[in-house]
Amino acid sequence: MPGVTGQQVVQYLMQFVGQPYVWGGQAPGGFDCSGLMWYGMQHFGINIPRTSNAQLSALRSIPSDQAQIGDLVFFDSDNNGRSDHVGMYAGNGNVLVADNPSVPIHVVNVSSEARITGVGRAPGVFNETTWDGGLTHASKSGNTTIHGADMNALIPSARPILDLFSPLGMVSPNSATLNENYGLAASFMESDPELADLYSQAVAGTWSTDKFTAALQSSQWWLKNSDSSRKMLVEKQTNPAQYQQDINNKVIELTDLASKLGVHLSANGMQTLASMSLVMNLNDAQVNTYMSKYLELSQQGHFSGYAGQVELGVREYAREMGVPLTDDYVKNAVTGIVAGSDSLQARRADIQTIAESTFPAYADQIKEGVTVGQIASPYLATQAKLWEVDPNKLDLFDPTLRGALQNSTATSDTAPAMPTQLPLYDFEKQLRQNSKWLSTNNARESMSSTAGQVLSNMGLISNTVGAAPQTSPSAVTANSRSDFGGLSGSTAFPTLQGQQFQRPGSEPTASSLAPDTSFKVS
């Protein structure tokens, strides 16, 4: 695969600056954040995953201070410790990015974006100019730090030197539990801006444990919290039995909380969290934040406990709004809501905004709180009736129904198509033009009736051919007989006896029916 410079990739994508953000977009006319990155790489024959999380996992990790033009920069826009947004480094501390529906694709300073969670370099992309310092001096604090629970990606070389646990009065984990416990310790470090910056310096400088301990004990955080920490550490040394009992009690409390939240931690991880909770005097919100990083899906692919209830709320509302959600979106939402950094109300508002852009003809109704499911109800009922399908098997992701809700019409050959609401009558015509309708009984009966009418109009068949309906005969009375006409009733024609027209309803007399003897045969 021939190489391409990062400058070439950025220059190519610059032509899309000013185009709108479109959720799920991956082509000119509208992109989302990862769709823009994917499209740019595809243009040069470079294959990368489509979503931001998958891109972060697949690309070669680059330290933030070594970022080069054309590298992908990942962000935690939901502030939940997970990567959910991506842009492309454009040099001088700027990124090319598709942020959200409220702003078009643009180039901004990275300081205006969320916290950086990683930098990745696509295969075959290189830099032809002198390195400009990357993102080192670009963030709000003047020193970009990469935060996240997964310490594998952040401090692989620092682990043998830097021990996060000794300064906190805890035993360092063994290799079998290293990832989980480092994640907990890192979560604690990230809970305070001062500690987060201190930790980043320690990792970048590969500090020794002694140096990190000295810096930690000189921090403002230590001055504010050292009393409670020293109390627990003194108890650990002078009354280990009581200290262990306190730990056990805390483990029971945290295990119950984890079960309710749907969090799965190993016994060793629970012990570590219990120690941190007591030594650092963590509040409930902080504990929830740490636990949320360890939410895991069941074998059926869903969360359990409170997290499962949150997941159900997010997915059901998105389904009612006709908005498809990626598993990453759901996981980030659930994690943030459980941690307390996000809310179900905020996610519903986000999904509603996506629905407004997905179904623009109904944007005003959606803003007023009407769901797309309510809007689509008459269309869905019509489709189920004409196609003779169970309405419960139709949803807002059916391509025919979805196409009707996303209808657009151009007023002239030169004018662009504008979103318009499709009349129900026109939708019915579309359904009858679909091949699926031809296989229904509805279609066969309709076509049979039409064919019969045509043949009748041509005089080839009679609409009256066929057996007469079977009915019980009515008793004939004097009154009803007059309605029949003919031989013994009233008629407009002469009778066989030669009588002239009789008034309708007049009953014949004996004399009027007697033989006529007024003539003689000679």
Coordinates of C-alpha atoms in Angstrom, one line a residue, residues 66-448:
Q66 CA 4.1 13.3 19.6
A67 CA 0.9 13.8 17.6
Q68 CA 1.5 14.6 13.9
I69 CA -0.7 16.1 11.3
G70 CA -3.1 13.5 10.0
D71 CA -3.2 11.6 13.4
L72 CA -6.7 10.9 14.8
V73 CA -7.4 12.5 18.2
F74 CA -10.0 10.9 20.4
F75 CA -12.1 12.7 23.1
D76 CA -14.4 12.0 26.0
S77 CA -17.2 14.3 25.1
D78 CA -19.6 12.7 27.6
N79 CA -17.2 13.1 30.5
N80 CA -17.6 9.5 31.5
G81 CA -14.0 8.2 31.1
R82 CA -14.7 6.6 27.7
S83 CA -13.8 7.6 24.1
D84 CA -16.8 8.7 22.1
H85 CA -15.6 11.4 19.7
V86 CA -12.8 11.9 17.2
G87 CA -11.2 14.5 15.1
M88 CA -8.0 14.8 12.9
Y89 CA -4.9 16.7 14.1
A90 CA -4.4 19.6 11.7
G91 CA -1.2 21.1 13.2
N92 CA -0.5 24.0 15.6
G93 CA -2.8 22.5 18.3
N94 CA -5.9 22.5 15.9
V95 CA -8.2 19.6 15.0
L96 CA -10.5 19.1 12.0
V97 CA -13.7 17.8 13.4
A98 CA -17.4 17.2 12.9
D99 CA -18.7 18.1 16.4
N100 CA -22.5 18.0 16.5
P101 CA -25.6 19.1 14.6
S102 CA -25.4 22.7 16.0
V103 CA -22.2 23.5 14.1
P104 CA -20.8 22.6 10.7
I105 CA -17.5 20.7 10.1
H106 CA -14.8 23.1 11.2
V107 CA -11.2 23.4 12.4
V108 CA -10.8 24.5 16.0
N109 CA -8.2 24.5 18.7
V110 CA -8.1 21.3 20.7
S111 CA -8.7 23.3 23.9
S112 CA -12.3 23.9 22.8
E113 CA -12.9 20.1 22.6
A114 CA -13.4 17.6 25.4
R115 CA -10.7 15.7 27.3
I116 CA -8.4 13.8 25.1
T117 CA -8.5 10.0 25.6
G118 CA -6.0 8.9 23.0
V119 CA -4.2 9.6 19.7
G120 CA -4.0 7.1 16.9
R121 CA -2.0 6.9 13.6
A122 CA -3.5 5.0 10.6
P123 CA -1.2 2.6 8.8
G124 CA 0.6 4.1 5.8
V125 CA 0.3 7.7 7.0
F126 CA 3.5 9.6 7.6
N127 CA 4.6 13.2 8.2
E128 CA 6.8 15.1 5.7
T129 CA 7.4 18.2 7.8
T130 CA 9.2 18.9 11.0
W131 CA 7.2 17.8 14.1
D132 CA 5.4 20.8 15.6
G133 CA 5.2 19.6 19.2
G134 CA 2.0 17.8 18.8
L135 CA -0.7 18.6 21.4
T136 CA 1.7 19.3 24.2
H137 CA 0.8 23.0 24.6
A138 CA -2.7 22.9 23.2
S139 CA -5.0 21.9 26.0
K140 CA -6.8 24.3 28.4
S141 CA -4.3 23.5 31.2
G142 CA -1.3 24.0 28.9
N143 CA -0.4 20.3 29.3
T144 CA -2.6 17.8 27.6
T145 CA -3.2 14.7 29.8
I146 CA -4.7 11.4 28.6
H147 CA -7.1 10.0 31.1
G148 CA -8.9 6.7 31.1
A149 CA -9.5 3.6 33.1
D150 CA -7.5 1.3 30.9
M151 CA -4.0 1.6 32.2
N152 CA -2.6 -0.8 29.6
A153 CA -2.6 1.9 27.0
L154 CA -1.4 4.7 29.3
I155 CA 1.5 3.4 31.4
P156 CA 2.9 0.2 30.1
S157 CA 6.5 1.3 30.6
A158 CA 5.9 3.1 33.9
R159 CA 4.3 0.2 35.7
P160 CA 7.6 -1.5 36.8
I161 CA 8.8 1.8 38.3
L162 CA 5.7 3.7 39.4
D163 CA 3.6 2.1 42.2
L164 CA 0.3 3.9 42.7
F165 CA -0.7 1.8 45.7
S166 CA 2.1 2.2 48.2
P167 CA 1.6 6.0 48.6
L168 CA -2.1 5.2 49.3
G169 CA -1.2 2.7 52.0
M170 CA -2.3 -0.3 50.0
V171 CA -0.6 -3.5 48.7
S172 CA 0.4 -3.5 45.0
P173 CA -1.6 -5.9 43.0
N174 CA -0.2 -9.0 41.4
S175 CA -0.1 -9.6 37.7
A176 CA -3.3 -11.5 37.6
T177 CA -5.3 -8.5 38.9
L178 CA -3.1 -5.7 37.6
N179 CA -5.5 -4.2 35.0
E180 CA -8.6 -4.1 37.3
N181 CA -6.8 -2.6 40.2
Y182 CA -4.8 -0.1 38.1
G183 CA -8.1 0.9 36.7
L184 CA -9.5 1.6 40.2
A185 CA -6.4 3.6 41.2
A186 CA -6.5 5.6 38.0
S187 CA -10.1 6.4 38.5
F188 CA -9.2 7.8 41.9
M189 CA -6.4 9.9 40.4
E190 CA -8.8 11.3 37.8
S191 CA -11.4 12.3 40.3
D192 CA -9.3 15.4 41.3
P193 CA -7.8 17.7 38.7
E194 CA -4.6 18.2 40.8
L195 CA -4.1 14.5 41.2
A196 CA -4.8 13.9 37.5
D197 CA -2.1 16.4 36.5
L198 CA 0.3 15.0 39.0
Y199 CA -0.3 11.5 37.8
S200 CA 0.2 12.5 34.2
Q201 CA 3.6 14.1 35.1
A202 CA 4.6 10.9 36.9
V203 CA 3.8 8.8 33.9
A204 CA 5.4 11.1 31.4
G205 CA 8.5 11.4 33.5
T206 CA 8.6 7.7 34.6
W207 CA 8.9 8.8 38.2
S208 CA 9.9 6.4 40.9
T209 CA 7.5 5.5 43.6
D210 CA 9.4 7.5 46.1
K211 CA 9.2 10.6 43.9
F212 CA 5.5 10.1 43.3
T213 CA 4.9 9.6 47.0
A214 CA 6.7 12.8 47.9
A215 CA 4.8 14.8 45.3
L216 CA 1.5 13.3 46.4
Q217 CA 2.1 14.2 50.1
S218 CA 3.0 17.7 49.1
S219 CA -0.3 18.2 47.2
Q220 CA -3.2 20.3 48.3
W221 CA -5.4 17.2 48.1
W222 CA -3.2 15.5 50.7
L223 CA -3.3 18.5 53.0
K224 CA -7.1 18.4 52.9
N225 CA -7.5 14.6 53.2
S226 CA -4.5 13.5 55.1
D227 CA -6.2 13.3 58.5
S228 CA -8.7 10.6 57.4
S229 CA -6.1 8.8 55.5
R230 CA -3.6 8.8 58.3
K231 CA -6.3 7.6 60.7
M232 CA -7.0 4.5 58.6
L233 CA -3.3 3.9 58.0
V234 CA -2.5 4.1 61.7
E235 CA -5.3 1.7 62.4
K236 CA -3.9 -0.7 59.9
Q237 CA -0.6 -0.7 61.7
T238 CA -1.8 -0.6 65.3
N239 CA -5.0 -2.6 65.1
P240 CA -4.9 -4.8 62.0
A241 CA -7.8 -6.9 63.1
Q242 CA -10.1 -3.9 63.4
Y243 CA -8.8 -2.6 60.1
Q244 CA -9.6 -5.9 58.4
Q245 CA -13.0 -5.9 59.9
D246 CA -13.7 -2.4 58.6
I247 CA -12.5 -3.6 55.1
N248 CA -14.8 -6.7 55.3
N249 CA -17.8 -4.6 56.3
K250 CA -17.1 -2.2 53.4
V251 CA -16.7 -5.1 51.0
I252 CA -20.2 -6.4 52.0
E253 CA -21.6 -2.9 51.5
L254 CA -19.9 -2.4 48.1
T255 CA -20.9 -5.9 46.9
D256 CA -24.5 -5.1 47.5
L257 CA -24.2 -1.8 45.7
A258 CA -22.4 -3.5 42.8
S259 CA -25.2 -6.1 42.5
K260 CA -27.8 -3.4 42.4
L261 CA -25.9 -1.4 39.8
G262 CA -25.1 -4.4 37.6
V263 CA -21.3 -4.1 38.2
H264 CA -19.0 -7.2 38.2
L265 CA -15.8 -6.9 40.2
S266 CA -13.5 -9.7 41.2
A267 CA -13.0 -10.3 45.0
N268 CA -9.6 -8.8 44.8
G269 CA -10.9 -5.7 43.0
M270 CA -13.6 -5.3 45.6
Q271 CA -11.0 -5.5 48.3
T272 CA -9.0 -2.8 46.6
L273 CA -12.1 -0.5 46.2
A274 CA -13.0 -1.1 49.8
S275 CA -9.5 0.0 50.9
M276 CA -9.6 3.0 48.7
S277 CA -13.0 3.9 49.9
L278 CA -11.9 3.9 53.6
V279 CA -8.4 5.4 53.2
M280 CA -9.6 8.1 50.8
N281 CA -12.9 8.7 52.5
L282 CA -14.8 8.3 49.2
N283 CA -18.4 9.5 49.0
D284 CA -21.2 7.6 47.4
A285 CA -20.9 9.6 44.1
Q286 CA -17.2 8.8 43.8
V287 CA -17.8 5.1 44.5
N288 CA -20.6 5.1 41.8
T289 CA -18.2 6.7 39.4
Y290 CA -15.5 4.1 39.9
M291 CA -17.9 1.2 39.7
S292 CA -19.5 2.5 36.5
K293 CA -16.2 1.8 34.7
Y294 CA -16.6 -1.9 35.3
L295 CA -20.1 -2.4 34.0
E296 CA -20.2 -5.5 31.9
L297 CA -22.7 -7.0 29.5
S298 CA -24.3 -10.3 30.2
Q299 CA -24.0 -13.3 27.9
Q300 CA -27.2 -12.1 26.3
G301 CA -25.6 -8.7 25.5
H302 CA -27.4 -6.6 28.1
F303 CA -26.7 -5.0 31.4
S304 CA -28.2 -6.1 34.6
G305 CA -29.6 -4.5 37.8
Y306 CA -30.1 -0.7 37.7
A307 CA -27.8 -0.5 34.7
G308 CA -30.1 -2.8 32.9
Q309 CA -33.1 -0.6 33.7
V310 CA -31.2 2.4 32.4
E311 CA -30.3 0.5 29.2
L312 CA -33.9 -0.4 28.6
G313 CA -35.0 3.2 29.1
V314 CA -32.5 4.4 26.5
R315 CA -33.2 1.7 23.9
E316 CA -37.0 1.9 24.2
Y317 CA -37.0 5.7 23.7
A318 CA -34.6 5.5 20.8
R319 CA -36.8 2.8 19.2
E320 CA -39.9 4.9 19.6
M321 CA -38.1 7.8 18.0
G322 CA -36.8 5.7 15.1
V323 CA -33.1 6.3 16.0
P324 CA -30.7 3.4 15.7
L325 CA -28.1 3.2 18.5
T326 CA -24.7 1.6 18.4
D327 CA -23.7 -0.6 21.3
D328 CA -21.0 1.9 22.2
Y329 CA -23.5 4.7 22.5
V330 CA -25.7 2.6 24.8
K331 CA -22.7 1.6 26.9
N332 CA -21.5 5.2 27.2
A333 CA -24.9 6.3 28.2
V334 CA -25.5 3.6 30.8
T335 CA -22.0 4.1 32.3
G336 CA -22.5 7.9 32.5
I337 CA -25.9 7.6 34.1
V338 CA -24.9 5.1 36.6
A339 CA -21.8 7.2 37.5
G340 CA -24.0 10.3 37.9
S341 CA -22.1 12.3 35.2
D342 CA -25.0 11.8 32.8
S343 CA -28.8 11.6 33.0
L344 CA -31.6 9.7 31.2
Q345 CA -33.2 13.1 30.5
A346 CA -30.1 14.4 28.8
R347 CA -29.9 11.2 26.6
R348 CA -33.5 11.5 25.7
A349 CA -32.9 15.1 24.6
D350 CA -29.9 13.9 22.5
I351 CA -32.0 11.2 20.9
Q352 CA -34.8 13.7 20.2
T353 CA -32.3 16.0 18.5
I354 CA -31.1 13.1 16.3
A355 CA -34.7 12.3 15.4
E356 CA -35.4 15.9 14.4
S357 CA -32.5 15.8 11.9
T358 CA -33.5 12.3 10.7
F359 CA -37.2 13.2 10.1
P360 CA -36.9 16.9 9.2
A361 CA -40.5 17.1 7.9
Y362 CA -41.8 16.5 11.4
A363 CA -39.1 18.4 13.3
D364 CA -41.6 20.9 14.8
Q365 CA -43.8 18.1 16.1
I366 CA -40.9 16.2 17.6
K367 CA -39.7 19.4 19.3
E368 CA -43.2 19.7 20.9
G369 CA -42.7 16.2 22.4
V370 CA -44.6 14.0 19.9
T371 CA -42.7 10.8 19.2
V372 CA -42.0 9.5 15.8
G373 CA -44.0 6.4 16.7
Q374 CA -47.1 8.5 17.2
I375 CA -46.5 10.3 13.9
A376 CA -46.0 7.1 12.0
S377 CA -49.1 5.3 13.6
P378 CA -51.5 5.9 10.7
Y379 CA -48.9 5.0 8.1
L380 CA -48.0 1.8 10.0
A381 CA -51.7 0.8 10.2
T382 CA -52.2 1.3 6.5
Q383 CA -49.1 -0.7 5.6
A384 CA -50.1 -3.6 7.8
K385 CA -53.7 -3.6 6.4
L386 CA -52.7 -3.4 2.7
W387 CA -49.8 -5.8 3.0
E388 CA -51.7 -8.1 5.3
V389 CA -49.0 -8.3 7.9
D390 CA -49.0 -8.3 11.7
P391 CA -48.6 -4.6 12.8
N392 CA -46.4 -5.8 15.7
K393 CA -43.9 -7.0 13.1
L394 CA -43.5 -3.5 11.6
D395 CA -41.4 -0.8 13.2
L396 CA -39.8 2.5 12.4
F397 CA -36.8 0.8 10.9
D398 CA -38.9 -0.8 8.1
P399 CA -37.4 0.7 4.9
T400 CA -40.8 1.4 3.3
L401 CA -42.3 3.1 6.3
R402 CA -39.1 5.0 7.0
G403 CA -38.9 6.2 3.4
A404 CA -42.4 7.6 3.8
L405 CA -41.4 9.5 6.9
Q406 CA -38.3 10.9 5.2
N407 CA -40.1 12.0 2.1
S408 CA -38.8 15.0 0.1
T409 CA -40.1 16.9 -2.9
A410 CA -38.5 19.3 -5.3
T411 CA -40.6 22.3 -6.5
S412 CA -38.7 22.5 -9.8
D413 CA -36.0 20.7 -11.8
T414 CA -33.4 23.0 -10.5
A415 CA -34.5 23.4 -6.9
P416 CA -33.2 21.0 -4.3
A417 CA -35.6 18.5 -2.8
M418 CA -37.1 19.7 0.5
P419 CA -38.5 17.6 3.3
T420 CA -42.3 17.2 3.0
Q421 CA -44.9 15.2 4.8
L422 CA -46.2 12.5 2.5
P423 CA -50.1 12.3 2.3
L424 CA -51.5 9.0 3.5
Y425 CA -53.3 8.6 0.1
D426 CA -49.9 8.8 -1.7
F427 CA -48.4 6.3 0.7
E428 CA -51.2 3.9 -0.1
K429 CA -50.4 4.2 -3.8
Q430 CA -46.7 3.5 -3.1
L431 CA -47.7 0.4 -1.1
R432 CA -49.8 -0.9 -4.0
Q433 CA -46.9 -0.3 -6.4
N434 CA -44.6 -2.5 -4.3
S435 CA -44.2 -6.1 -5.3
K436 CA -45.1 -7.2 -1.8
W437 CA -48.7 -6.1 -2.3
L438 CA -49.1 -8.3 -5.4
S439 CA -48.9 -11.4 -3.3
T440 CA -51.7 -10.5 -0.9
N441 CA -55.3 -11.6 -1.0
N442 CA -56.2 -7.9 -1.1
A443 CA -54.4 -7.5 -4.4
R444 CA -55.8 -10.7 -6.0
E445 CA -59.4 -9.7 -5.1
S446 CA -58.9 -6.2 -6.4
M447 CA -57.4 -7.4 -9.7
S448 CA -60.2 -10.0 -10.1

